Amino acid sequence: MQFLRRRGGKVALVGVVILSVLALVLGTFIPVALASGEGETREFVLEASRFSYSPSRLRVNLGDTVTLRVRPQDVSHGLYLDGYNLKTRAMPAAPGVPGGEGVLTFVADTPGQFRFRCAVTCGPLHPFMIGELNVESGTPYTNAPFLGVAAATLLVGAGALAYVWRGKETNDGSAN
Ligand SMILES: [Cu+2]
């Protein structure tokens, strides 16, 4: 019986190790899969006027396919996105001039905070015409399954340790 108990503990421990490795592998590769463009499709209309964007703070999740539509309201503006090295320019809509819109579409495959700024010299405060794109990799939704696996792994591990511990105590007792 003791032998069986200890053996059971060992099997449980091996299971824990396998589960841990699985959790690590999943945690490593699923964000990569997300980054290849399997997220949501997000579209933002950015009204650009001297010297700001509205909205100026954008938030997306890693793997989202993002479309930015830059619509100048007064003079020509543009948008250059740091990190992703993307650029667009547009002229304002005017009578006789088709409504200008600068469009950028890309997959948000790099997490982090990225500045975007005007790509057309539009006046004295042009250098301060900036905004921020936040590409988040750690949303609760993305990580919930892995947190679950991690919690289950911990529980199983604690159970296995308790099992082995008890088996050992009994063994030591009978050995004397
Ligand atoms: Cu501008």
mmCIF file of N, CA and C and ligand atoms in Angstrom, residues 48-53 74-79 117-123 125-127 129, ligand 1:
data_model
loop_
_atom_site.group_PDB
_atom_site.id
_atom_site.type_symbol
_atom_site.label_atom_id
_atom_site.label_comp_id
_atom_site.label_asym_id
_atom_site.label_seq_id
_atom_site.Cartn_x
_atom_site.Cartn_y
_atom_site.Cartn_z
ATOM 1 N N ALA A 48 -8.400 65.525 -37.302
ATOM 2 C CA ALA A 48 -7.127 66.222 -37.127
ATOM 3 C C ALA A 48 -7.321 67.708 -37.387
ATOM 4 N N SER A 49 -6.984 68.508 -36.375
ATOM 5 C CA SER A 49 -7.033 69.958 -36.570
ATOM 6 C C SER A 49 -5.858 70.543 -35.816
ATOM 7 N N ARG A 50 -5.474 71.766 -36.189
ATOM 8 C CA ARG A 50 -4.325 72.366 -35.536
ATOM 9 C C ARG A 50 -4.599 72.562 -34.046
ATOM 10 N N PHE A 51 -3.933 71.960 -33.128
ATOM 11 C CA PHE A 51 -2.789 71.057 -33.299
ATOM 12 C C PHE A 51 -3.021 69.806 -32.461
ATOM 13 N N SER A 52 -4.075 69.124 -32.800
ATOM 14 C CA SER A 52 -4.359 67.918 -32.022
ATOM 15 C C SER A 52 -5.196 66.932 -32.831
ATOM 16 N N TYR A 53 -5.270 65.722 -32.278
ATOM 17 C CA TYR A 53 -6.136 64.692 -32.847
ATOM 18 C C TYR A 53 -7.280 64.447 -31.872
ATOM 19 N N ASP A 74 -9.001 71.392 -40.838
ATOM 20 C CA ASP A 74 -8.692 72.771 -41.213
ATOM 21 C C ASP A 74 -7.676 72.842 -42.357
ATOM 22 N N VAL A 75 -6.466 72.382 -42.074
ATOM 23 C CA VAL A 75 -5.433 72.373 -43.117
ATOM 24 C C VAL A 75 -4.981 70.927 -43.317
ATOM 25 N N SER A 76 -4.044 70.726 -44.218
ATOM 26 C CA SER A 76 -3.525 69.378 -44.439
ATOM 27 C C SER A 76 -2.823 68.874 -43.184
ATOM 28 N N HIS A 77 -3.107 67.634 -42.838
ATOM 29 C CA HIS A 77 -2.434 66.983 -41.724
ATOM 30 C C HIS A 77 -2.049 65.583 -42.167
ATOM 31 N N GLY A 78 -1.381 64.912 -41.274
ATOM 32 C CA GLY A 78 -1.010 63.538 -41.570
ATOM 33 C C GLY A 78 -0.839 62.785 -40.278
ATOM 34 N N LEU A 79 -0.325 61.600 -40.399
ATOM 35 C CA LEU A 79 -0.069 60.808 -39.196
ATOM 36 C C LEU A 79 1.102 59.878 -39.465
ATOM 37 N N ARG A 117 2.308 61.108 -34.608
ATOM 38 C CA ARG A 117 2.406 62.556 -34.732
ATOM 39 C C ARG A 117 2.113 62.999 -36.143
ATOM 40 N N CYS A 118 1.856 64.275 -36.273
ATOM 41 C CA CYS A 118 1.478 64.812 -37.573
ATOM 42 C C CYS A 118 2.639 64.669 -38.550
ATOM 43 N N ALA A 119 2.294 64.289 -39.766
ATOM 44 C CA ALA A 119 3.326 64.057 -40.786
ATOM 45 C C ALA A 119 3.371 65.188 -41.803
ATOM 46 N N VAL A 120 2.622 66.255 -41.546
ATOM 47 C CA VAL A 120 2.630 67.417 -42.442
ATOM 48 C C VAL A 120 2.893 68.641 -41.580
ATOM 49 N N THR A 121 3.869 69.447 -41.972
ATOM 50 C CA THR A 121 4.139 70.664 -41.205
ATOM 51 C C THR A 121 2.934 71.592 -41.339
ATOM 52 N N CYS A 122 2.202 71.732 -40.262
ATOM 53 C CA CYS A 122 0.899 72.398 -40.357
ATOM 54 C C CYS A 122 0.825 73.687 -39.565
ATOM 55 N N GLY A 123 1.921 74.123 -38.974
ATOM 56 C CA GLY A 123 1.901 75.382 -38.227
ATOM 57 C C GLY A 123 2.938 75.372 -37.122
ATOM 58 N N LEU A 125 2.853 74.962 -33.939
ATOM 59 C CA LEU A 125 2.807 73.931 -32.887
ATOM 60 C C LEU A 125 2.740 72.513 -33.475
ATOM 61 N N HIS A 126 3.068 72.411 -34.740
ATOM 62 C CA HIS A 126 3.048 71.111 -35.421
ATOM 63 C C HIS A 126 3.789 70.013 -34.658
ATOM 64 N N PRO A 127 4.975 70.325 -34.079
ATOM 65 C CA PRO A 127 5.706 69.258 -33.357
ATOM 66 C C PRO A 127 4.945 68.723 -32.151
ATOM 67 N N MET A 129 1.716 68.154 -32.122
ATOM 68 C CA MET A 129 0.486 67.482 -32.546
ATOM 69 C C MET A 129 0.745 65.979 -32.473
HETATM 70 CU CU CU B 1 -0.776 68.749 -38.463
#
